[in-house]
Coordinates of C-alpha atoms and ligand atoms in Angstrom, one line a residue:
M18 CA 140.2 128.7 19.7
S19 CA 137.8 131.3 21.0
P20 CA 137.7 134.8 20.4
A21 CA 139.0 135.6 23.8
D22 CA 142.2 133.8 23.0
W23 CA 142.9 135.4 19.6
T24 CA 142.7 138.6 21.1
N25 CA 145.1 138.0 24.1
P26 CA 148.3 139.7 23.4
L27 CA 150.1 137.5 25.7
R28 CA 149.4 134.5 23.6
D29 CA 152.1 133.3 21.3
P30 CA 150.3 132.9 17.9
R31 CA 152.6 129.8 17.2
D32 CA 151.3 128.2 20.4
R33 CA 149.3 125.2 19.2
R34 CA 148.1 124.1 22.5
L35 CA 144.3 123.9 22.8
P36 CA 143.4 126.5 25.4
R37 CA 141.1 125.4 28.3
I38 CA 138.6 128.3 28.8
A39 CA 135.9 128.2 31.3
G40 CA 132.3 128.6 30.1
P41 CA 129.7 131.2 31.5
C42 CA 130.1 131.2 35.3
G43 CA 130.8 133.2 38.4
M44 CA 132.4 132.6 41.8
V45 CA 131.5 133.6 45.3
L46 CA 134.2 134.3 47.6
F47 CA 133.8 134.0 51.3
G48 CA 136.6 135.2 53.5
V49 CA 137.5 138.3 51.3
T50 CA 139.7 139.9 53.8
G51 CA 141.9 136.9 54.6
D52 CA 145.4 136.2 53.4
L53 CA 144.4 133.3 51.2
S54 CA 142.0 135.6 49.2
R55 CA 144.2 138.5 49.1
K56 CA 147.3 136.7 48.2
K57 CA 146.3 133.8 46.1
V58 CA 142.6 133.7 45.0
M59 CA 142.0 137.3 43.8
P60 CA 145.4 137.5 41.9
A61 CA 144.9 134.2 40.3
I62 CA 141.4 135.2 39.0
Y63 CA 143.0 138.3 37.5
D64 CA 145.7 136.2 36.0
L65 CA 143.3 133.9 34.4
A66 CA 141.3 136.9 33.0
N67 CA 144.6 138.2 31.6
R68 CA 145.5 135.0 30.0
G69 CA 141.9 135.2 28.4
L70 CA 140.8 132.0 30.2
L71 CA 137.7 133.2 31.9
P72 CA 134.4 133.8 30.0
P73 CA 133.7 137.5 29.3
G74 CA 130.8 137.8 31.7
F75 CA 132.6 136.2 34.7
S76 CA 131.4 137.4 38.1
L77 CA 133.0 137.6 41.5
V78 CA 130.9 138.1 44.5
G79 CA 132.6 139.0 47.7
F80 CA 130.7 138.0 51.0
A81 CA 132.0 139.3 54.4
R82 CA 130.9 141.1 57.5
R83 CA 131.9 144.5 56.2
D84 CA 129.9 147.5 55.6
W85 CA 131.1 147.8 52.0
A86 CA 129.6 148.8 48.6
N87 CA 130.5 147.1 45.3
Q88 CA 133.4 149.7 44.8
D89 CA 134.9 149.1 48.2
F90 CA 135.2 145.3 47.3
A91 CA 136.6 146.2 43.9
A92 CA 139.1 148.5 45.6
I93 CA 140.2 145.4 47.8
V94 CA 140.7 143.3 44.9
H95 CA 142.5 145.9 42.9
D96 CA 145.1 146.2 45.8
S97 CA 145.6 142.5 45.8
V98 CA 146.0 142.1 42.1
K99 CA 148.5 145.0 42.0
Q100 CA 150.6 143.5 44.7
Y101 CA 150.4 139.9 44.0
A102 CA 149.3 139.1 40.4
R103 CA 151.9 137.2 38.3
T104 CA 151.1 138.8 35.0
E105 CA 151.3 142.3 34.2
F106 CA 148.5 144.8 35.1
R107 CA 146.4 145.8 31.9
E108 CA 143.7 148.2 32.4
E109 CA 141.4 147.0 29.9
V110 CA 141.3 143.5 31.4
W111 CA 140.9 144.8 34.9
S112 CA 138.0 147.0 34.0
Q113 CA 136.1 144.2 32.1
L114 CA 136.8 141.9 35.0
A115 CA 135.6 144.6 37.7
E116 CA 132.3 145.0 35.9
G117 CA 131.3 141.6 37.3
F118 CA 132.3 142.4 40.9
R119 CA 129.6 142.5 43.6
F120 CA 129.7 142.6 47.3
V121 CA 127.2 141.2 49.8
P122 CA 127.8 142.3 53.3
G123 CA 126.7 139.9 56.2
D124 CA 127.4 137.5 58.8
F125 CA 127.5 133.7 58.3
D126 CA 124.3 133.2 60.3
D127 CA 122.5 136.2 58.7
D128 CA 119.4 134.7 56.7
I129 CA 118.9 138.2 55.1
A130 CA 122.4 138.4 53.8
F131 CA 122.1 134.9 52.3
A132 CA 118.7 135.7 50.7
N133 CA 120.7 138.8 49.2
L134 CA 123.3 136.6 48.1
A135 CA 120.8 134.4 46.3
R136 CA 119.2 137.3 44.7
T137 CA 122.5 138.6 43.5
L138 CA 123.3 135.4 41.7
D139 CA 119.9 135.4 39.9
E140 CA 120.7 139.0 38.9
L141 CA 124.1 138.0 37.6
D142 CA 122.6 135.3 35.5
V143 CA 120.6 137.9 33.8
V144 CA 122.8 140.7 33.5
R145 CA 126.2 139.0 33.1
G146 CA 125.1 135.6 31.5
T147 CA 126.5 133.5 34.1
G148 CA 124.0 130.8 33.4
G149 CA 123.3 129.7 36.9
N150 CA 127.0 128.3 37.3
H151 CA 128.5 129.4 40.4
A152 CA 131.4 128.1 42.5
F153 CA 131.4 128.9 46.3
Y154 CA 135.0 129.3 47.6
L155 CA 135.2 129.0 51.3
A156 CA 138.3 130.7 52.2
I157 CA 137.3 130.8 55.8
P158 CA 138.1 128.9 59.0
P159 CA 136.7 125.3 58.8
G160 CA 134.8 125.9 61.9
F161 CA 132.3 128.1 59.6
F162 CA 132.1 125.5 56.7
G163 CA 129.1 123.8 58.2
M164 CA 127.2 127.1 58.8
V165 CA 127.7 128.5 55.4
V166 CA 127.0 125.3 53.5
D167 CA 123.6 125.1 55.6
Q168 CA 122.9 128.7 54.6
L169 CA 123.6 127.9 50.9
K170 CA 121.4 125.0 51.1
E171 CA 118.6 126.7 53.1
H172 CA 118.5 129.6 50.3
D173 CA 118.3 127.2 47.6
M174 CA 121.7 127.8 46.1
V175 CA 123.3 124.6 46.0
D176 CA 121.2 122.7 43.6
K177 CA 120.3 124.2 40.3
S178 CA 118.5 123.2 37.0
P179 CA 120.2 120.1 35.3
N180 CA 121.9 122.4 32.9
A181 CA 123.6 124.5 35.5
W182 CA 126.3 123.7 38.2
R183 CA 127.0 124.7 41.8
R184 CA 130.4 123.7 43.2
V185 CA 131.9 124.2 46.7
V186 CA 135.7 124.8 47.1
I187 CA 137.4 124.3 50.5
E188 CA 140.8 124.6 51.6
K189 CA 142.7 122.5 54.2
P190 CA 142.6 121.6 57.1
F191 CA 140.1 118.9 56.1
G192 CA 139.5 118.0 59.7
H193 CA 142.3 117.7 62.4
D194 CA 142.0 113.9 62.6
L195 CA 140.2 111.0 61.0
Q196 CA 137.1 111.4 63.0
S197 CA 136.7 115.2 62.3
A198 CA 137.4 114.7 58.6
K199 CA 134.6 112.3 58.3
E200 CA 132.4 114.7 60.2
L201 CA 133.3 117.5 57.9
Q202 CA 132.6 115.2 54.9
A203 CA 129.2 114.4 56.2
T204 CA 128.3 118.2 56.6
L205 CA 129.6 118.9 53.0
S206 CA 127.9 115.9 51.4
E207 CA 124.4 116.9 52.9
A208 CA 124.4 119.8 50.6
F209 CA 126.7 119.0 47.6
P210 CA 127.2 115.6 45.7
S211 CA 130.7 114.3 45.8
E212 CA 131.6 115.4 42.3
S213 CA 130.8 119.2 43.3
I214 CA 133.1 119.3 46.2
F215 CA 136.6 120.5 45.2
R216 CA 139.3 120.2 48.0
I217 CA 142.2 122.3 47.2
D218 CA 145.8 120.9 48.0
H219 CA 147.8 123.6 46.1
Y220 CA 150.7 121.3 45.8
L221 CA 148.9 119.6 43.2
G222 CA 148.5 122.6 41.2
K223 CA 152.2 123.1 40.9
E224 CA 153.7 122.5 37.4
T225 CA 156.6 120.7 39.2
V226 CA 154.2 118.4 41.0
Q227 CA 152.3 117.5 37.8
N228 CA 155.7 116.9 36.1
I229 CA 156.1 113.9 38.3
L230 CA 153.5 112.1 36.2
A231 CA 155.1 113.3 33.0
M232 CA 158.5 112.2 34.2
R233 CA 157.5 108.8 35.3
F234 CA 155.1 107.8 32.7
A235 CA 156.2 109.6 29.5
N236 CA 159.7 108.3 29.5
E237 CA 161.2 104.8 29.5
M238 CA 164.5 105.5 31.3
F239 CA 163.1 106.0 34.9
E240 CA 160.4 103.5 35.5
P241 CA 162.5 100.3 35.2
L242 CA 164.7 101.6 38.2
W243 CA 161.6 102.8 40.1
N244 CA 161.4 100.0 42.6
S245 CA 163.1 98.3 45.5
N246 CA 165.5 96.6 43.2
Y247 CA 167.3 99.9 42.6
V248 CA 166.0 102.4 45.1
D249 CA 167.6 102.6 48.5
H250 CA 165.2 105.1 50.1
V251 CA 163.2 108.3 49.2
Q252 CA 163.5 111.7 50.8
I253 CA 160.6 114.1 50.7
T254 CA 161.5 117.6 52.0
M255 CA 159.4 120.6 52.5
A256 CA 161.7 123.2 54.1
E257 CA 160.7 126.8 54.8
D258 CA 162.8 129.7 55.9
I259 CA 159.8 131.7 57.1
G260 CA 158.5 131.4 60.7
I261 CA 154.9 131.5 61.8
G262 CA 154.3 135.3 60.7
G263 CA 150.9 136.4 61.4
R264 CA 149.3 133.0 61.4
A265 CA 149.5 131.9 65.0
G266 CA 145.5 131.6 65.2
Y267 CA 145.6 128.9 62.6
Y268 CA 148.9 127.2 63.3
D269 CA 149.1 127.0 66.9
G270 CA 147.7 123.6 68.0
I271 CA 147.9 122.3 64.3
G272 CA 151.6 121.9 63.8
A273 CA 153.7 120.9 60.8
A274 CA 152.4 117.3 60.6
R275 CA 148.8 118.3 60.2
D276 CA 149.6 121.5 58.3
V277 CA 151.5 120.0 55.5
I278 CA 152.5 116.3 56.0
Q279 CA 148.9 115.2 56.1
N280 CA 148.1 116.7 52.7
H281 CA 151.0 118.1 50.6
L282 CA 153.7 115.6 51.5
L283 CA 151.5 112.5 51.4
Q284 CA 150.2 113.7 48.1
L285 CA 153.9 114.0 46.8
L286 CA 154.6 110.4 48.2
A287 CA 151.4 109.1 46.5
L288 CA 152.4 110.5 42.9
V289 CA 155.9 109.1 43.4
A290 CA 154.9 105.7 44.7
M291 CA 151.8 104.8 42.9
E292 CA 151.3 102.5 40.0
E293 CA 150.6 103.7 36.5
P294 CA 147.0 104.9 36.3
I295 CA 144.8 103.7 33.5
S296 CA 144.4 107.3 32.6
F297 CA 144.8 110.8 34.2
D298 CA 141.1 111.2 34.7
S299 CA 140.1 111.8 38.3
R300 CA 138.7 108.4 38.8
N301 CA 141.7 106.5 37.7
L302 CA 144.4 108.9 39.0
R303 CA 142.7 108.9 42.5
A304 CA 142.3 105.2 42.4
E305 CA 146.0 104.7 42.2
K306 CA 146.9 107.4 44.7
L307 CA 144.3 105.9 47.1
K308 CA 145.7 102.4 46.6
V309 CA 149.2 103.4 47.6
L310 CA 148.1 105.4 50.5
K311 CA 146.4 102.3 51.8
T312 CA 149.5 100.1 51.6
I313 CA 151.4 102.7 53.9
S314 CA 152.3 101.4 57.4
L315 CA 154.1 102.9 60.2
P316 CA 157.3 101.3 61.8
R317 CA 156.5 99.7 65.2
R318 CA 158.9 102.0 67.2
L319 CA 157.5 105.6 66.7
D320 CA 160.1 106.8 69.1
L321 CA 162.7 105.9 66.6
S322 CA 161.0 106.6 63.3
T323 CA 159.4 110.0 64.1
A324 CA 160.8 113.3 65.2
R325 CA 159.5 116.6 66.2
G326 CA 160.9 120.0 66.9
Q327 CA 160.0 123.7 67.7
Y328 CA 162.2 126.5 66.4
A329 CA 164.2 128.4 68.9
E330 CA 165.5 131.9 68.3
G331 CA 168.3 132.1 65.6
W332 CA 169.1 133.8 62.4
S333 CA 167.2 133.9 59.1
G334 CA 168.5 135.8 56.1
G335 CA 171.0 137.7 58.3
V336 CA 168.4 138.7 60.7
K337 CA 167.9 137.7 64.3
V338 CA 164.6 136.1 64.7
P339 CA 162.6 135.1 67.8
G340 CA 161.8 131.5 68.7
Y341 CA 158.3 130.2 68.1
L342 CA 157.1 130.7 71.9
H343 CA 158.1 134.3 71.4
E344 CA 156.0 134.9 68.3
E345 CA 153.0 137.0 68.6
A346 CA 149.9 135.3 70.0
I347 CA 151.5 131.9 70.5
K348 CA 150.6 130.3 73.9
P349 CA 153.8 130.6 76.1
R350 CA 153.9 126.8 76.8
S351 CA 152.7 125.8 73.4
T352 CA 153.8 122.2 72.4
T353 CA 153.0 122.6 68.7
E354 CA 155.6 121.3 66.5
T355 CA 157.0 123.4 63.8
F356 CA 159.2 120.6 62.5
A357 CA 158.0 117.1 61.9
A358 CA 159.8 113.9 60.3
V359 CA 158.4 110.6 59.7
K360 CA 159.6 107.2 58.4
L361 CA 156.9 105.4 56.4
H362 CA 156.9 102.0 54.8
I363 CA 154.9 101.0 51.6
D364 CA 153.8 97.5 51.9
N365 CA 153.8 96.2 48.3
R366 CA 156.1 94.4 46.0
R367 CA 157.5 97.5 44.3
W368 CA 158.5 99.3 47.4
A369 CA 158.9 96.5 50.0
G370 CA 161.9 97.4 52.4
V371 CA 162.4 101.0 50.8
P372 CA 161.9 103.6 53.5
F373 CA 160.1 106.8 52.6
Y374 CA 161.3 109.6 54.9
L375 CA 159.2 112.8 55.0
R376 CA 160.2 116.0 56.8
A377 CA 158.6 119.4 57.0
G378 CA 159.7 122.5 58.9
K379 CA 159.6 126.2 59.5
R380 CA 162.5 128.5 60.0
L381 CA 165.0 126.1 58.4
A382 CA 168.1 127.1 56.5
R383 CA 166.4 127.8 53.2
R384 CA 163.1 127.4 51.3
V385 CA 163.2 124.2 49.4
T386 CA 160.7 121.4 48.5
E387 CA 162.1 118.4 46.9
V388 CA 161.6 114.7 46.3
A389 CA 164.9 112.7 46.2
I390 CA 165.0 109.2 44.9
V391 CA 168.2 107.8 46.2
F392 CA 169.5 104.8 44.5
K393 CA 171.6 101.8 45.8
P394 CA 175.2 101.7 45.3
A395 CA 176.5 99.8 42.3
P396 CA 176.7 96.1 43.5
H397 CA 180.2 95.7 42.5
Q398 CA 182.8 98.5 42.1
P399 CA 186.0 97.7 40.4
F400 CA 187.9 100.6 41.8
T401 CA 190.1 101.2 44.9
A402 CA 188.4 102.4 47.9
Q403 CA 190.1 105.8 47.7
A404 CA 189.0 106.2 44.1
T405 CA 185.4 106.3 45.2
E406 CA 185.7 108.1 48.6
E407 CA 183.8 111.1 47.2
L408 CA 181.3 109.1 45.5
T409 CA 177.9 108.9 47.3
H410 CA 174.6 107.4 46.1
N411 CA 173.1 108.1 42.7
A412 CA 170.0 110.3 43.1
L413 CA 167.3 111.8 41.0
V414 CA 166.1 115.0 42.7
I415 CA 162.6 116.3 41.7
R416 CA 163.1 120.1 42.6
V417 CA 159.6 121.2 43.3
Q418 CA 160.6 124.7 44.5
P419 CA 162.0 127.4 44.2
D420 CA 164.6 126.5 41.7
E421 CA 162.2 124.2 39.6
G422 CA 163.5 121.3 37.7
T423 CA 165.2 117.9 38.2
T424 CA 168.8 116.9 39.1
L425 CA 170.4 113.6 38.3
R426 CA 173.4 113.0 40.6
F427 CA 176.0 110.3 39.5
G428 CA 179.6 109.5 39.6
A429 CA 182.1 110.8 37.0
K430 CA 185.9 110.6 36.6
V431 CA 187.9 113.6 38.1
P432 CA 189.9 115.0 35.1
G433 CA 193.6 114.3 35.5
T434 CA 193.4 111.7 38.1
A435 CA 194.2 108.1 37.4
L436 CA 190.6 107.0 38.0
E437 CA 189.0 108.9 40.8
I438 CA 185.2 109.3 40.8
R439 CA 183.3 112.1 42.2
D440 CA 179.6 113.1 42.4
V441 CA 178.4 115.3 39.6
N442 CA 175.0 116.8 38.7
M443 CA 173.0 116.8 35.4
D444 CA 170.3 119.6 35.6
F445 CA 167.1 120.2 34.0
A446 CA 165.7 123.8 34.9
Y447 CA 162.3 124.8 33.9
G448 CA 163.6 128.4 33.3
G449 CA 166.2 127.2 30.8
S450 CA 164.2 124.7 28.9
F451 CA 160.8 126.4 28.4
V452 CA 160.1 130.1 27.5
E453 CA 156.6 130.1 29.2
A454 CA 156.5 131.1 32.6
S455 CA 154.8 128.6 35.0
P456 CA 151.3 129.7 36.1
E457 CA 150.7 129.8 39.8
A458 CA 149.1 126.7 41.4
Y459 CA 145.9 128.7 42.1
E460 CA 145.5 129.7 38.6
R461 CA 145.5 126.1 37.5
L462 CA 143.3 124.9 40.3
I463 CA 140.6 127.7 40.0
L464 CA 140.4 127.2 36.4
D465 CA 139.9 123.4 37.0
V466 CA 137.2 124.2 39.4
L467 CA 135.3 126.5 36.8
L468 CA 135.8 123.7 34.2
G469 CA 134.5 121.0 36.5
D470 CA 137.9 119.2 36.0
P471 CA 138.6 117.3 39.3
P472 CA 141.8 115.1 38.8
L473 CA 144.1 117.6 40.9
F474 CA 141.9 117.7 43.9
P475 CA 142.2 114.9 46.5
H476 CA 139.1 112.9 47.0
H477 CA 137.7 112.5 50.5
E478 CA 138.9 108.9 50.7
E479 CA 142.4 110.0 50.3
V480 CA 142.0 112.7 52.9
E481 CA 140.6 109.8 55.2
E482 CA 143.7 107.6 54.4
S483 CA 146.2 110.4 55.2
W484 CA 144.6 110.9 58.6
R485 CA 144.7 107.0 59.2
I486 CA 148.5 107.4 58.7
L487 CA 149.1 110.5 60.8
D488 CA 146.6 110.0 63.6
P489 CA 148.8 107.4 65.5
I490 CA 151.9 109.5 65.1
I491 CA 150.1 112.5 66.5
D492 CA 148.5 110.4 69.2
Y493 CA 152.0 109.0 70.2
W494 CA 153.4 112.6 70.5
E495 CA 150.6 113.8 72.5
R496 CA 150.9 110.8 74.8
K497 CA 154.5 111.3 75.1
G498 CA 153.8 114.9 76.2
G499 CA 156.6 117.4 76.9
R500 CA 158.0 120.2 74.6
P501 CA 159.1 119.3 71.1
E502 CA 163.1 119.4 70.9
Q503 CA 164.2 123.1 70.3
Y504 CA 166.1 123.7 67.2
P505 CA 167.8 126.9 66.2
S506 CA 166.2 129.1 63.6
G507 CA 168.3 128.9 60.3
G508 CA 169.4 125.4 60.8
W509 CA 168.1 122.0 59.6
G510 CA 166.0 121.0 62.4
P511 CA 166.2 119.0 65.5
G512 CA 169.0 116.6 66.3
S513 CA 166.4 113.8 66.7
A514 CA 165.5 114.1 63.0
T515 CA 169.2 113.5 62.1
A516 CA 169.4 110.6 64.6
M517 CA 166.5 109.0 63.0
L518 CA 168.1 108.7 59.7
E519 CA 171.7 107.8 61.2
R520 CA 170.2 104.9 62.9
D521 CA 169.4 103.6 59.5
G522 CA 172.9 104.4 58.2
R523 CA 171.6 107.5 56.2
L524 CA 171.9 111.1 56.1
W525 CA 169.3 113.8 55.3
R526 CA 170.1 115.7 52.1
R527 CA 171.4 119.3 52.7
P528 CA 169.7 120.9 49.6
Ligands
LIG625 C1 150.4 125.9 53.2 C2 150.7 125.8 54.7 O1 149.6 124.9 52.8 O2 151.6 125.8 52.5 C3 151.8 126.9 55.1 O3 149.6 125.9 55.5 C4 153.0 126.8 54.2 O4 152.0 126.7 56.5 C5 152.5 126.9 52.7 O5 153.7 128.0 54.5 C6 153.6 126.8 51.9 O6 153.3 126.7 50.5 P1 154.3 127.1 49.4 O7 153.4 127.0 48.1 O8 154.9 128.4 49.5 O9 155.3 125.8 49.5

């Protein structure tokens, strides 16, 4: 255990887990004024420092087109930490962290600014002992990735001595279709080797998502049932109650399928459906995810097996909210979908004939992300028809958020009746079973970048495979044209999504 850890008052001395602490390093953050930096990246860096997981000389360099000095940048980080950090604010942690803050003003096409950046990193290596190890976090629109990466290369910042590392971190969207994803990859790989490119899918940083691996592979009771002999279908839901907020610039023209199905939902599907990896190192884990993504096929009739919608006005949390087309900065005739549902097949022995239904939407009734494994009915039920009227399918529900945990739904006898059966739930809740609070996804992922630990970052091949699945659906919607079906804010999405499941004799869950 390192000294940083012994002295961390947040650490329980009985905790015997080996801490993972980053070695000497720093991070350069592009896009410091954006939401992602302010709401996620900066607070996560503070939380890591507060947990004693960053090296003492850690440095954070902000780069932006602002006329700021180091103190101005520090003030921005301070605000963000005060507002969004998960752990308590401690002055001594903050002041030690802030000593490593630097700011380099400039545009992405400004050579002088990048020369300054290079000099700043060299200086930090000397005064803060960052050892030449720096991660470049591109929290900027993807249209600028190429320009920034070229500048980093041009100014000799991507490749260092064999004893030092340079890594680049990018956030989705990784392209907007297969072709553009390949182009993006070509740009990045001109400057960075594959092992130095970290693609963030923040869902993989969530504890409940990683718990899918624990549940499936550390237990004996689930895996024997995890196949087409017992599973009727799988539903993966990512419902949000919020609308588009101030993100029109990013979202309009992108839509729900590209925004979250291409990445978060297909990654969830891959973890649920893949075979057991040889180990959880990146090579083996990614190989299994990739294998299952490659076996995914679409039903022939996309009209019957996909649905899209756009939220109309309605109610959210007791407040009247406008429809998508009336949100600020949305094109008045935008055809961007804010709800998407798709039915996918996995063509392998384990899952033959088991549909996977994925849906994601904004302005739905509540915020909930879950994976529901819905089982077939018992092959024979020695009860009267009335006795089982209120019995539905057994289900195992992995509650990703917000009420993190797992629910097992099964039938039980109703007390006092002769033998009536009704659904009951058995619950595991993170909050009730563990005393440690879950770290934020970004804490885990940023630490993994600094440690050079890649299993939780999707490989480029997974990204490509996901576009292969999605491109025909988006093409089909574009060819079909017209406006996506309107659905009232505060409901569960468009009628066409309900009809999609009803045709298969099934119902979406109402979590
Ligand atoms: C992002 C999407 O990846 O995930 C957003 O771009 C979405 O549109 C967000 O709101 C949801 O994240 P979380 O962690 O709150 O489920």
